[in-house]
Structure formats: structure tokens, C-alpha cells
Short mmCIF file of C-alpha atoms in Angstrom, two decimals:
data_model
loop_
_atom_site.label_atom_id
_atom_site.label_comp_id
_atom_site.label_asym_id
_atom_site.label_seq_id
_atom_site.Cartn_x
_atom_site.Cartn_y
_atom_site.Cartn_z
CA MET A 1 30.60 34.89 -2.76
CA LYS A 2 28.30 37.01 -4.88
CA LEU A 3 29.16 34.83 -7.85
CA GLN A 4 28.17 31.71 -5.95
CA THR A 5 24.85 33.25 -4.90
CA LEU A 6 24.22 34.41 -8.43
CA SER A 7 25.03 30.94 -9.77
CA LYS A 8 22.61 29.36 -7.28
CA ALA A 9 19.91 31.85 -8.23
CA ILE A 10 20.41 31.13 -11.92
CA ALA A 11 20.38 27.38 -11.25
CA LEU A 12 17.14 27.68 -9.26
CA ALA A 13 15.59 29.87 -11.92
CA SER A 14 16.64 27.42 -14.63
CA ALA A 15 15.25 24.50 -12.64
CA GLY A 16 12.01 26.40 -12.18
CA ILE A 17 11.74 27.17 -15.87
CA LEU A 18 12.48 23.55 -16.78
CA GLY A 19 9.93 22.37 -14.23
CA MET A 20 7.28 24.66 -15.69
CA GLY A 21 8.14 23.39 -19.15
CA VAL A 22 7.71 19.78 -18.03
CA LEU A 23 4.40 20.58 -16.32
CA GLY A 24 3.29 22.49 -19.37
CA GLY A 25 4.16 19.52 -21.55
CA CYS A 26 2.17 17.18 -19.28
CA ALA A 27 -0.80 19.52 -19.37
CA ALA A 28 -0.59 19.67 -23.15
CA GLN A 29 -0.48 15.87 -23.32
CA GLN A 30 -3.51 15.61 -21.01
CA THR A 31 -5.40 18.18 -23.03
CA SER A 32 -4.42 16.35 -26.20
CA ALA A 33 -5.64 13.03 -24.77
CA VAL A 34 -8.96 14.58 -23.73
CA THR A 35 -9.37 16.19 -27.15
CA GLU A 36 -8.55 12.89 -28.84
CA ALA A 37 -11.08 11.02 -26.69
CA GLN A 38 -13.75 13.60 -27.50
CA SER A 39 -12.91 13.31 -31.18
CA GLU A 40 -13.20 9.50 -31.05
CA ASN A 41 -16.55 9.78 -29.25
CA ARG A 42 -17.87 12.21 -31.85
CA ALA A 43 -16.66 10.00 -34.70
CA TYR A 44 -18.40 6.96 -33.22
CA MET A 45 -21.64 8.84 -32.61
CA THR A 46 -21.49 10.13 -36.19
CA GLN A 47 -21.25 6.52 -37.40
CA VAL A 48 -24.22 5.59 -35.22
CA ASN A 49 -26.26 8.49 -36.61
CA GLN A 50 -25.38 7.54 -40.19
CA THR A 51 -26.36 3.94 -39.52
CA MET A 52 -29.69 5.05 -38.04
CA GLU A 53 -30.36 7.23 -41.08
CA THR A 54 -29.64 4.24 -43.33
CA LEU A 55 -31.96 2.11 -41.20
CA LYS A 56 -34.68 4.76 -41.42
CA ASP A 57 -34.45 4.76 -45.24
CA ARG A 58 -34.51 0.97 -45.40
CA LEU A 59 -37.48 0.75 -43.05
CA ALA A 60 -39.32 3.22 -45.26
CA SER A 61 -38.78 0.82 -48.17
CA PHE A 62 -39.99 -2.03 -45.94
CA SER A 63 -43.13 -0.07 -45.05
CA ASP A 64 -43.75 0.57 -48.73
CA ALA A 65 -43.53 -3.16 -49.43
CA VAL A 66 -45.96 -3.84 -46.55
CA SER A 67 -48.44 -1.31 -47.93
CA ARG A 68 -48.32 -3.07 -51.30
CA GLY A 69 -48.64 -6.51 -49.69
CA ASP A 70 -45.44 -7.59 -51.45
CA VAL A 71 -44.05 -10.39 -49.25
CA VAL A 72 -40.99 -11.01 -51.44
CA ASN A 73 -39.99 -7.34 -51.36
CA MET A 74 -40.75 -7.21 -47.61
CA ARG A 75 -38.17 -9.93 -47.05
CA THR A 76 -35.66 -8.15 -49.27
CA GLN A 77 -36.18 -4.84 -47.49
CA ALA A 78 -36.07 -6.54 -44.09
CA ASP A 79 -32.74 -8.13 -45.05
CA ASN A 80 -31.46 -4.68 -46.05
CA ALA A 81 -32.58 -3.30 -42.70
CA PHE A 82 -30.85 -6.21 -40.94
CA LYS A 83 -27.61 -5.24 -42.66
CA ALA A 84 -27.88 -1.73 -41.24
CA LEU A 85 -28.69 -3.12 -37.80
CA ASP A 86 -25.79 -5.56 -37.97
CA SER A 87 -23.35 -2.87 -39.05
CA LEU A 88 -23.91 -1.12 -35.75
CA SER A 89 -22.49 -4.03 -33.81
CA SER A 90 -19.41 -4.16 -36.02
CA GLN A 91 -18.53 -0.50 -35.42
CA ASP A 92 -15.70 0.05 -32.93
CA ALA A 93 -16.70 2.19 -29.99
CA PRO A 94 -14.28 4.06 -27.77
CA ASP A 95 -13.97 2.61 -24.27
CA SER A 96 -16.06 5.41 -22.79
CA LEU A 97 -18.95 4.48 -25.11
CA LYS A 98 -18.85 0.65 -24.83
CA ASP A 99 -21.93 0.56 -22.57
CA ILE A 100 -23.80 2.91 -24.88
CA LYS A 101 -22.86 0.78 -27.87
CA GLN A 102 -24.22 -2.28 -26.06
CA GLN A 103 -27.55 -0.50 -25.55
CA TYR A 104 -27.67 0.25 -29.27
CA VAL A 105 -26.74 -3.33 -30.18
CA ASP A 106 -29.35 -4.76 -27.79
CA GLY A 107 -31.97 -2.37 -29.16
CA CYS A 108 -31.12 -3.36 -32.72
CA ALA A 109 -31.38 -7.04 -31.83
CA ASP A 110 -34.90 -6.47 -30.50
CA LEU A 111 -35.85 -4.52 -33.64
CA GLU A 112 -34.43 -7.30 -35.79
CA THR A 113 -36.54 -9.85 -33.90
CA ALA A 114 -39.67 -7.72 -34.32
CA LEU A 115 -39.06 -7.20 -38.02
CA SER A 116 -38.30 -10.85 -38.66
CA ASP A 117 -41.35 -12.02 -36.71
CA TYR A 118 -43.54 -9.54 -38.58
CA VAL A 119 -42.37 -10.81 -41.97
CA THR A 120 -42.96 -14.40 -40.84
CA LEU A 121 -46.47 -13.56 -39.57
CA TYR A 122 -47.37 -11.67 -42.73
CA ALA A 123 -45.99 -14.45 -44.95
CA GLU A 124 -48.06 -17.03 -43.08
CA ILE A 125 -51.20 -14.94 -43.53
CA ASP A 126 -50.41 -14.35 -47.21
CA SER A 127 -49.74 -18.01 -47.93
CA ALA A 128 -52.86 -19.31 -46.15
CA THR A 129 -55.27 -21.26 -48.25
CA ASP A 130 -58.71 -22.75 -47.76
CA THR A 131 -57.13 -26.13 -47.13
CA GLN A 132 -54.45 -24.69 -44.84
CA PRO A 133 -55.94 -21.56 -43.30
CA PHE A 134 -54.08 -19.17 -41.06
CA ASP A 135 -54.59 -19.72 -37.32
CA TRP A 136 -56.23 -16.43 -36.41
CA SER A 137 -56.52 -17.51 -32.77
CA SER A 138 -52.79 -16.82 -32.33
CA TYR A 139 -52.76 -13.56 -34.29
CA ASP A 140 -53.32 -11.11 -31.41
CA GLU A 141 -50.75 -12.84 -29.21
CA ARG A 142 -48.13 -12.92 -31.95
CA LEU A 143 -48.79 -9.31 -32.88
CA ALA A 144 -48.45 -8.29 -29.20
CA ALA A 145 -45.11 -10.12 -28.99
CA ILE A 146 -43.89 -8.31 -32.12
CA GLN A 147 -45.01 -4.98 -30.68
CA SER A 148 -43.27 -5.80 -27.40
CA SER A 149 -39.98 -6.58 -29.19
CA TYR A 150 -40.30 -3.38 -31.19
CA ASP A 151 -41.06 -1.26 -28.10
CA SER A 152 -38.15 -2.85 -26.22
CA GLY A 153 -35.78 -2.12 -29.09
CA ILE A 154 -36.87 1.51 -29.33
CA ALA A 155 -36.55 1.92 -25.55
CA LYS A 156 -32.98 0.57 -25.62
CA LEU A 157 -32.02 2.85 -28.50
CA GLU A 158 -33.51 5.82 -26.67
CA ALA A 159 -31.63 4.83 -23.49
CA GLY A 160 -28.42 4.74 -25.51
CA ASP A 161 -29.16 8.19 -26.92
CA LYS A 162 -29.90 9.55 -23.44
CA ALA A 163 -26.70 8.05 -22.02
CA ALA A 164 -24.70 9.57 -24.88
CA ALA A 165 -26.31 12.96 -24.34
CA ASP A 166 -25.67 12.76 -20.58
CA LEU A 167 -22.03 11.89 -21.24
CA ASN A 168 -21.61 15.00 -23.37
CA GLY A 169 -23.85 17.26 -21.31
#
């Protein structure tokens, strides 16, 4: 009788130990999945930050071309900036950051529009002649539209940054 009771106690203890091992394994898998998701999020945000640094450098070159009045170089530098903007949309974002990525992509699209429209406006002014003068009556309106696209793009990028910070905070 004592042997049977002892056997049952050992069986229960073994079952308990196995159960704890299974639960411990599940907890480790959950912790591992959370750690992996955090790692993927950090990797994506690192890519975004690197892309923004590249964009900042390329926009500095664009600004330099504007200050020199060099339309050809402005177009070249704008194209380089477009490449940085476009690379953001090609980066894979983890599922938890898809909405944030879309804010960044939308913001970049607005910046691309502003930059492109600025180059077009400046080129039209630069290529104006006495026989084909620039239409200054549309200048303020066009410049306001460019500024609006730029402001919208910056606001979307900032919203993406805030959403990313809120996700981590």
C-alpha cells in the first residue's frame, strides 16, 4: 500500500515537473518572440534613421545648388534625394510598424512633390526670356502650394516619429 502511495506521489511530482517544464518552455518561446519583434522593430527604425540621414545630406547638396542658381545640379541633387525617399518605401517593415511606415512613405511622397515642383518653378524662372517671360502672377500661388506640400510631408514624418516613439514608450 505504501508503495502504491509512493508511486502515485512520484507520478504526480513527475507530472508537475514536466508541466512546469512545458510552461517554462512556452514562456521562453513567448519571451523569444517578443524579443525578436522588438529586434525587428529596432532594425527597421535604424534603416529609417539611416535613410533620413542620407536624405538630409542630399538635401544639403540640393540647397547648395539652389544657392548657386545651378538648375542642372539642382535636378541632379533632387534626383538623388528622390532615391533616398524612394528607398524608404522599399524597406520591409514589421507588421507592428506598417502604419508608421505608411506615414513615412506618405510624408516622403509629399516632400518629393514639393521638391519636384520647386525645381520646375525655378527652371521656368531661370529659362524665362524677354520674348517668353515668366508668369509672375502665378508665382505666389505656386510657391504656397510647394510650401503646403513640404509642410504636409514634414507633418507626416513627424507623426510617424511620434507613433514610433509612443509604440516604444
